[in-house]
Amino acid sequence: MIQSPVLPDSLADDATFAILSAGQGPGPAFAERAATLGANVVAMDGNPAALAKVVGLSPAKIEGLAVLGNPVARLEPLRKAWGASPLHLLLNLTPFEANGTADNGIDAQIRGLSASMRAFGHGLAAGQGAVVTVLPRPTEPLALNARGLIAAIEAANKALAEVFAARGIRFYTLTVPEGQPDAAADTALFLGTKAGRRLRSGRIDLD
């Protein structure tokens, strides 16, 4: 478990991080921190106002990309657009907008992970990158949907890791205490660095 990751003073000039649902959860904090360290950040969100706020944190380093639809539909246009451009980290924050509906429930989240690999798989392989999905960890014992989503994402990431490990892609399920989304920012950022590549795919629960 990484509770206090040691981050580099700066990242390589070609470090590229992409964020799904960048206006949600730890998205703004992560984007600003990554940009400060020199990474190129592609922030994606379906909410124009939220996206503008994230881009405004560092306009020179953060590029905004408006994506609309459910976790699958929003990624389809990127399948050809991204291609094999190296991607060092894909931060998946779509669980923070999950609302239990058919468009964004557990099934849609799993399909969204598959769509992410179709859209960014070649880029992640080129960058020896990581896919980090962040989820809030509920305190209520009977928050069954939230607990089920964590279990489902963890199982999906495990399956994806078994398939894509040979291509150098890692998958992490990162949970944070409910109401403390920004606690994930530095750990997620660490997982996208060269030092983070030493950690095998798996689940990380932050306190």
Short mmCIF file of N, CA and C in Angstrom, two decimals, residues 1-137:
data_model
loop_
_atom_site.label_atom_id
_atom_site.label_comp_id
_atom_site.label_asym_id
_atom_site.label_seq_id
_atom_site.Cartn_x
_atom_site.Cartn_y
_atom_site.Cartn_z
N MET A 1 0.84 -1.19 0.00
CA MET A 1 0.00 0.00 0.00
C MET A 1 0.87 1.24 0.00
N ILE A 2 0.51 2.23 -0.83
CA ILE A 2 1.26 3.47 -0.93
C ILE A 2 0.48 4.55 -0.18
N GLN A 3 0.95 4.94 0.96
CA GLN A 3 0.25 5.98 1.70
C GLN A 3 0.88 7.35 1.47
N SER A 4 2.21 7.40 1.30
CA SER A 4 2.92 8.66 1.09
C SER A 4 3.87 8.49 -0.07
N PRO A 5 3.39 8.53 -1.30
CA PRO A 5 4.25 8.31 -2.45
C PRO A 5 5.28 9.42 -2.58
N VAL A 6 6.46 9.04 -3.02
CA VAL A 6 7.52 10.02 -3.27
C VAL A 6 7.48 10.38 -4.74
N LEU A 7 7.10 11.60 -5.03
CA LEU A 7 6.97 12.04 -6.41
C LEU A 7 8.27 12.71 -6.87
N PRO A 8 8.58 12.61 -8.16
CA PRO A 8 9.77 13.28 -8.68
C PRO A 8 9.57 14.78 -8.67
N ASP A 9 10.68 15.51 -8.76
CA ASP A 9 10.57 16.97 -8.81
C ASP A 9 9.96 17.44 -10.12
N SER A 10 10.14 16.64 -11.15
CA SER A 10 9.54 16.96 -12.45
C SER A 10 9.36 15.68 -13.24
N LEU A 11 8.51 15.74 -14.24
CA LEU A 11 8.26 14.61 -15.11
C LEU A 11 8.90 14.87 -16.47
N ALA A 12 9.11 13.81 -17.22
CA ALA A 12 9.68 13.96 -18.55
C ALA A 12 8.78 14.84 -19.41
N ASP A 13 9.41 15.58 -20.34
CA ASP A 13 8.65 16.51 -21.18
C ASP A 13 7.57 15.81 -22.00
N ASP A 14 7.80 14.52 -22.29
CA ASP A 14 6.83 13.81 -23.11
C ASP A 14 5.80 13.02 -22.30
N ALA A 15 5.82 13.18 -20.97
CA ALA A 15 4.85 12.47 -20.13
C ALA A 15 3.44 12.95 -20.47
N THR A 16 2.57 12.02 -20.78
CA THR A 16 1.21 12.36 -21.17
C THR A 16 0.22 11.58 -20.31
N PHE A 17 -0.68 12.29 -19.66
CA PHE A 17 -1.70 11.70 -18.81
C PHE A 17 -3.08 12.11 -19.36
N ALA A 18 -4.00 11.17 -19.37
CA ALA A 18 -5.37 11.46 -19.79
C ALA A 18 -6.31 11.18 -18.62
N ILE A 19 -7.34 12.01 -18.49
CA ILE A 19 -8.29 11.87 -17.39
C ILE A 19 -9.70 11.78 -17.94
N LEU A 20 -10.40 10.70 -17.61
CA LEU A 20 -11.81 10.56 -17.95
C LEU A 20 -12.65 11.14 -16.81
N SER A 21 -13.63 11.96 -17.15
CA SER A 21 -14.45 12.66 -16.14
C SER A 21 -13.56 13.53 -15.27
N ALA A 22 -12.79 14.39 -15.94
CA ALA A 22 -11.76 15.18 -15.26
C ALA A 22 -12.31 16.17 -14.24
N GLY A 23 -13.58 16.55 -14.40
CA GLY A 23 -14.15 17.49 -13.45
C GLY A 23 -14.68 16.83 -12.19
N GLN A 24 -14.59 15.50 -12.13
CA GLN A 24 -15.12 14.74 -11.00
C GLN A 24 -14.03 14.37 -10.00
N GLY A 25 -14.44 14.12 -8.75
CA GLY A 25 -13.53 13.56 -7.74
C GLY A 25 -12.19 14.28 -7.68
N PRO A 26 -11.09 13.52 -7.75
CA PRO A 26 -9.76 14.12 -7.65
C PRO A 26 -9.24 14.69 -8.96
N GLY A 27 -10.10 14.77 -9.99
CA GLY A 27 -9.66 15.22 -11.31
C GLY A 27 -8.95 16.56 -11.32
N PRO A 28 -9.56 17.62 -10.79
CA PRO A 28 -8.88 18.92 -10.82
C PRO A 28 -7.56 18.93 -10.06
N ALA A 29 -7.53 18.32 -8.87
CA ALA A 29 -6.29 18.28 -8.09
C ALA A 29 -5.20 17.51 -8.82
N PHE A 30 -5.58 16.38 -9.43
CA PHE A 30 -4.61 15.58 -10.17
C PHE A 30 -4.09 16.35 -11.37
N ALA A 31 -4.98 16.95 -12.14
CA ALA A 31 -4.57 17.68 -13.34
C ALA A 31 -3.61 18.81 -13.01
N GLU A 32 -3.93 19.56 -11.97
CA GLU A 32 -3.06 20.69 -11.60
C GLU A 32 -1.69 20.20 -11.13
N ARG A 33 -1.68 19.14 -10.33
CA ARG A 33 -0.41 18.61 -9.82
C ARG A 33 0.43 18.06 -10.97
N ALA A 34 -0.19 17.31 -11.88
CA ALA A 34 0.54 16.74 -13.00
C ALA A 34 1.10 17.83 -13.90
N ALA A 35 0.30 18.86 -14.16
CA ALA A 35 0.77 19.96 -15.00
C ALA A 35 1.93 20.70 -14.34
N THR A 36 1.85 20.88 -13.03
CA THR A 36 2.93 21.55 -12.30
C THR A 36 4.25 20.80 -12.44
N LEU A 37 4.16 19.47 -12.49
CA LEU A 37 5.35 18.64 -12.62
C LEU A 37 5.81 18.50 -14.07
N GLY A 38 5.07 19.10 -14.99
CA GLY A 38 5.52 19.13 -16.38
C GLY A 38 4.82 18.19 -17.33
N ALA A 39 3.85 17.43 -16.85
CA ALA A 39 3.16 16.47 -17.74
C ALA A 39 2.20 17.20 -18.67
N ASN A 40 1.98 16.60 -19.82
CA ASN A 40 0.92 17.06 -20.71
C ASN A 40 -0.35 16.32 -20.31
N VAL A 41 -1.41 17.06 -20.05
CA VAL A 41 -2.64 16.47 -19.52
C VAL A 41 -3.78 16.67 -20.52
N VAL A 42 -4.45 15.58 -20.84
CA VAL A 42 -5.66 15.65 -21.67
C VAL A 42 -6.85 15.39 -20.75
N ALA A 43 -7.62 16.43 -20.50
CA ALA A 43 -8.76 16.34 -19.59
C ALA A 43 -10.03 16.15 -20.40
N MET A 44 -10.79 15.11 -20.09
CA MET A 44 -12.03 14.81 -20.81
C MET A 44 -13.22 14.85 -19.85
N ASP A 45 -14.29 15.51 -20.29
CA ASP A 45 -15.49 15.58 -19.46
C ASP A 45 -16.66 16.00 -20.34
N GLY A 46 -17.85 15.60 -19.95
CA GLY A 46 -19.04 15.98 -20.69
C GLY A 46 -19.67 17.26 -20.20
N ASN A 47 -19.15 17.82 -19.11
CA ASN A 47 -19.67 19.06 -18.54
C ASN A 47 -18.75 20.21 -18.94
N PRO A 48 -19.17 21.08 -19.86
CA PRO A 48 -18.30 22.15 -20.35
C PRO A 48 -17.78 23.07 -19.25
N ALA A 49 -18.62 23.39 -18.27
CA ALA A 49 -18.20 24.29 -17.20
C ALA A 49 -17.13 23.64 -16.33
N ALA A 50 -17.34 22.37 -15.99
CA ALA A 50 -16.35 21.65 -15.17
C ALA A 50 -15.04 21.50 -15.94
N LEU A 51 -15.14 21.22 -17.23
CA LEU A 51 -13.95 21.05 -18.05
C LEU A 51 -13.18 22.35 -18.14
N ALA A 52 -13.86 23.47 -18.31
CA ALA A 52 -13.20 24.77 -18.40
C ALA A 52 -12.44 25.10 -17.12
N LYS A 53 -13.01 24.73 -15.98
CA LYS A 53 -12.33 24.98 -14.71
C LYS A 53 -11.03 24.19 -14.62
N VAL A 54 -11.06 22.93 -15.08
CA VAL A 54 -9.85 22.10 -15.03
C VAL A 54 -8.79 22.67 -15.96
N VAL A 55 -9.17 23.00 -17.18
CA VAL A 55 -8.21 23.56 -18.14
C VAL A 55 -7.63 24.87 -17.61
N GLY A 56 -8.46 25.66 -16.96
CA GLY A 56 -8.02 26.95 -16.44
C GLY A 56 -6.96 26.86 -15.36
N LEU A 57 -6.77 25.68 -14.78
CA LEU A 57 -5.75 25.51 -13.76
C LEU A 57 -4.34 25.62 -14.33
N SER A 58 -4.19 25.26 -15.61
CA SER A 58 -2.89 25.36 -16.28
C SER A 58 -3.10 25.26 -17.78
N PRO A 59 -3.58 26.32 -18.40
CA PRO A 59 -3.93 26.27 -19.83
C PRO A 59 -2.80 25.84 -20.75
N ALA A 60 -1.57 26.09 -20.37
CA ALA A 60 -0.44 25.73 -21.23
C ALA A 60 -0.18 24.23 -21.24
N LYS A 61 -0.61 23.53 -20.19
CA LYS A 61 -0.29 22.09 -20.06
C LYS A 61 -1.52 21.20 -20.09
N ILE A 62 -2.70 21.76 -19.88
CA ILE A 62 -3.92 20.95 -19.83
C ILE A 62 -4.78 21.24 -21.06
N GLU A 63 -5.03 20.21 -21.83
CA GLU A 63 -5.89 20.33 -23.00
C GLU A 63 -7.26 19.75 -22.67
N GLY A 64 -8.30 20.48 -22.97
CA GLY A 64 -9.65 20.03 -22.69
C GLY A 64 -10.29 19.36 -23.89
N LEU A 65 -11.00 18.29 -23.64
CA LEU A 65 -11.69 17.56 -24.71
C LEU A 65 -13.08 17.21 -24.22
N ALA A 66 -14.09 17.80 -24.85
CA ALA A 66 -15.47 17.53 -24.46
C ALA A 66 -15.91 16.19 -25.02
N VAL A 67 -16.36 15.30 -24.16
CA VAL A 67 -16.85 13.99 -24.57
C VAL A 67 -18.24 13.79 -23.98
N LEU A 68 -19.17 13.32 -24.80
CA LEU A 68 -20.56 13.21 -24.37
C LEU A 68 -21.03 11.77 -24.43
N GLY A 69 -22.03 11.47 -23.63
CA GLY A 69 -22.63 10.14 -23.66
C GLY A 69 -22.20 9.29 -22.48
N ASN A 70 -22.62 8.03 -22.51
CA ASN A 70 -22.28 7.10 -21.44
C ASN A 70 -20.82 6.69 -21.54
N PRO A 71 -20.28 5.92 -20.58
CA PRO A 71 -18.86 5.58 -20.58
C PRO A 71 -18.36 4.88 -21.84
N VAL A 72 -19.26 4.30 -22.63
CA VAL A 72 -18.85 3.65 -23.88
C VAL A 72 -18.91 4.63 -25.04
N ALA A 73 -20.05 5.29 -25.20
CA ALA A 73 -20.26 6.18 -26.35
C ALA A 73 -19.24 7.31 -26.40
N ARG A 74 -18.85 7.82 -25.24
CA ARG A 74 -17.94 8.96 -25.22
C ARG A 74 -16.54 8.62 -25.73
N LEU A 75 -16.20 7.32 -25.73
CA LEU A 75 -14.84 6.93 -26.12
C LEU A 75 -14.74 6.45 -27.56
N GLU A 76 -15.86 6.13 -28.19
CA GLU A 76 -15.81 5.60 -29.55
C GLU A 76 -15.08 6.51 -30.53
N PRO A 77 -15.30 7.84 -30.49
CA PRO A 77 -14.61 8.71 -31.44
C PRO A 77 -13.09 8.73 -31.28
N LEU A 78 -12.60 8.29 -30.11
CA LEU A 78 -11.17 8.36 -29.85
C LEU A 78 -10.41 7.12 -30.32
N ARG A 79 -11.12 6.10 -30.79
CA ARG A 79 -10.47 4.85 -31.17
C ARG A 79 -9.41 5.08 -32.24
N LYS A 80 -9.75 5.90 -33.24
CA LYS A 80 -8.80 6.20 -34.31
C LYS A 80 -7.99 7.45 -34.01
N ALA A 81 -8.60 8.39 -33.31
CA ALA A 81 -7.96 9.68 -33.08
C ALA A 81 -6.68 9.56 -32.25
N TRP A 82 -6.69 8.71 -31.21
CA TRP A 82 -5.51 8.63 -30.34
C TRP A 82 -4.42 7.78 -30.98
N GLY A 83 -4.78 6.67 -31.56
CA GLY A 83 -3.79 5.82 -32.23
C GLY A 83 -2.74 5.30 -31.28
N ALA A 84 -1.48 5.34 -31.71
CA ALA A 84 -0.37 4.79 -30.92
C ALA A 84 0.45 5.88 -30.23
N SER A 85 -0.10 7.07 -30.11
CA SER A 85 0.63 8.12 -29.38
C SER A 85 0.83 7.67 -27.94
N PRO A 86 2.07 7.70 -27.42
CA PRO A 86 2.33 7.18 -26.08
C PRO A 86 1.47 7.84 -25.00
N LEU A 87 0.89 7.01 -24.17
CA LEU A 87 0.08 7.47 -23.04
C LEU A 87 0.62 6.79 -21.80
N HIS A 88 0.99 7.58 -20.80
CA HIS A 88 1.64 7.02 -19.62
C HIS A 88 0.68 6.75 -18.47
N LEU A 89 -0.48 7.38 -18.51
CA LEU A 89 -1.47 7.12 -17.47
C LEU A 89 -2.86 7.50 -17.99
N LEU A 90 -3.81 6.60 -17.76
CA LEU A 90 -5.22 6.90 -18.00
C LEU A 90 -5.90 6.86 -16.64
N LEU A 91 -6.37 8.00 -16.19
CA LEU A 91 -7.04 8.10 -14.89
C LEU A 91 -8.54 8.07 -15.14
N ASN A 92 -9.17 7.01 -14.67
CA ASN A 92 -10.60 6.80 -14.88
C ASN A 92 -11.38 7.25 -13.65
N LEU A 93 -12.10 8.35 -13.80
CA LEU A 93 -12.89 8.89 -12.69
C LEU A 93 -14.39 8.79 -12.95
N THR A 94 -14.77 8.01 -13.95
CA THR A 94 -16.20 7.88 -14.25
C THR A 94 -17.02 7.30 -13.09
N PRO A 95 -16.44 6.48 -12.19
CA PRO A 95 -17.26 6.01 -11.07
C PRO A 95 -17.80 7.13 -10.19
N PHE A 96 -17.15 8.30 -10.20
CA PHE A 96 -17.63 9.41 -9.37
C PHE A 96 -18.91 10.03 -9.92
N GLU A 97 -19.24 9.71 -11.16
CA GLU A 97 -20.50 10.20 -11.69
C GLU A 97 -21.51 9.09 -11.83
N ALA A 98 -21.16 7.87 -11.39
CA ALA A 98 -22.10 6.74 -11.47
C ALA A 98 -23.32 7.04 -10.61
N ASN A 99 -24.47 6.75 -11.17
CA ASN A 99 -25.70 7.06 -10.43
C ASN A 99 -26.67 5.89 -10.36
N GLY A 100 -26.18 4.70 -10.77
CA GLY A 100 -27.02 3.53 -10.66
C GLY A 100 -27.98 3.32 -11.80
N THR A 101 -27.97 4.23 -12.79
CA THR A 101 -28.86 4.07 -13.93
C THR A 101 -28.22 3.13 -14.95
N ALA A 102 -29.01 2.74 -15.94
CA ALA A 102 -28.50 1.83 -16.97
C ALA A 102 -27.36 2.47 -17.75
N ASP A 103 -27.39 3.81 -17.89
CA ASP A 103 -26.35 4.50 -18.65
C ASP A 103 -25.03 4.58 -17.90
N ASN A 104 -25.07 4.47 -16.58
CA ASN A 104 -23.82 4.66 -15.83
C ASN A 104 -23.75 3.77 -14.60
N GLY A 105 -24.40 2.62 -14.63
CA GLY A 105 -24.33 1.69 -13.53
C GLY A 105 -23.13 0.76 -13.66
N ILE A 106 -23.16 -0.33 -12.92
CA ILE A 106 -22.02 -1.24 -12.89
C ILE A 106 -21.72 -1.80 -14.27
N ASP A 107 -22.73 -2.26 -14.97
CA ASP A 107 -22.51 -2.83 -16.30
C ASP A 107 -21.88 -1.80 -17.24
N ALA A 108 -22.38 -0.57 -17.20
CA ALA A 108 -21.84 0.47 -18.07
C ALA A 108 -20.39 0.80 -17.71
N GLN A 109 -20.08 0.75 -16.42
CA GLN A 109 -18.70 1.03 -16.00
C GLN A 109 -17.74 -0.03 -16.54
N ILE A 110 -18.16 -1.29 -16.51
CA ILE A 110 -17.31 -2.36 -17.03
C ILE A 110 -17.16 -2.22 -18.54
N ARG A 111 -18.25 -1.92 -19.22
CA ARG A 111 -18.16 -1.70 -20.66
C ARG A 111 -17.27 -0.50 -20.97
N GLY A 112 -17.32 0.50 -20.09
CA GLY A 112 -16.46 1.67 -20.26
C GLY A 112 -14.98 1.33 -20.17
N LEU A 113 -14.63 0.41 -19.26
CA LEU A 113 -13.23 -0.03 -19.18
C LEU A 113 -12.79 -0.70 -20.47
N SER A 114 -13.65 -1.54 -21.01
CA SER A 114 -13.34 -2.19 -22.29
C SER A 114 -13.18 -1.16 -23.40
N ALA A 115 -14.08 -0.17 -23.41
CA ALA A 115 -14.00 0.88 -24.43
C ALA A 115 -12.72 1.69 -24.27
N SER A 116 -12.29 1.88 -23.03
CA SER A 116 -11.03 2.61 -22.78
C SER A 116 -9.85 1.90 -23.42
N MET A 117 -9.84 0.59 -23.33
CA MET A 117 -8.74 -0.17 -23.92
C MET A 117 -8.81 -0.14 -25.44
N ARG A 118 -10.00 -0.13 -25.99
CA ARG A 118 -10.11 -0.01 -27.45
C ARG A 118 -9.62 1.35 -27.93
N ALA A 119 -9.90 2.38 -27.12
CA ALA A 119 -9.53 3.74 -27.51
C ALA A 119 -8.06 4.04 -27.25
N PHE A 120 -7.54 3.56 -26.12
CA PHE A 120 -6.20 3.97 -25.69
C PHE A 120 -5.19 2.83 -25.57
N GLY A 121 -5.61 1.61 -25.89
CA GLY A 121 -4.73 0.46 -25.69
C GLY A 121 -3.39 0.58 -26.39
N HIS A 122 -3.38 0.99 -27.65
CA HIS A 122 -2.12 1.11 -28.38
C HIS A 122 -1.23 2.20 -27.76
N GLY A 123 -1.85 3.29 -27.34
CA GLY A 123 -1.09 4.36 -26.71
C GLY A 123 -0.52 3.95 -25.37
N LEU A 124 -1.31 3.22 -24.59
CA LEU A 124 -0.83 2.74 -23.29
C LEU A 124 0.33 1.77 -23.46
N ALA A 125 0.25 0.91 -24.47
CA ALA A 125 1.35 -0.02 -24.73
C ALA A 125 2.60 0.73 -25.14
N ALA A 126 2.43 1.77 -25.97
CA ALA A 126 3.59 2.55 -26.42
C ALA A 126 4.25 3.29 -25.27
N GLY A 127 3.43 3.71 -24.30
CA GLY A 127 3.97 4.46 -23.16
C GLY A 127 4.23 3.61 -21.94
N GLN A 128 4.02 2.27 -22.06
CA GLN A 128 4.15 1.40 -20.89
C GLN A 128 3.35 1.99 -19.74
N GLY A 129 2.11 2.31 -20.04
CA GLY A 129 1.30 3.08 -19.12
C GLY A 129 0.44 2.28 -18.17
N ALA A 130 -0.30 3.02 -17.36
CA ALA A 130 -1.16 2.43 -16.34
C ALA A 130 -2.58 2.96 -16.49
N VAL A 131 -3.55 2.12 -16.16
CA VAL A 131 -4.94 2.52 -16.08
C VAL A 131 -5.31 2.52 -14.60
N VAL A 132 -5.67 3.67 -14.09
CA VAL A 132 -5.99 3.80 -12.66
C VAL A 132 -7.45 4.23 -12.53
N THR A 133 -8.27 3.37 -11.94
CA THR A 133 -9.67 3.70 -11.69
C THR A 133 -9.82 4.03 -10.21
N VAL A 134 -10.31 5.22 -9.94
CA VAL A 134 -10.48 5.68 -8.55
C VAL A 134 -11.95 5.59 -8.17
N LEU A 135 -12.21 5.04 -6.99
CA LEU A 135 -13.58 4.90 -6.51
C LEU A 135 -13.68 5.34 -5.05
N PRO A 136 -14.79 5.99 -4.67
CA PRO A 136 -15.01 6.30 -3.26
C PRO A 136 -15.41 5.04 -2.51
N ARG A 137 -14.83 4.84 -1.34
CA ARG A 137 -15.10 3.65 -0.53
C ARG A 137 -16.15 4.02 0.51
#
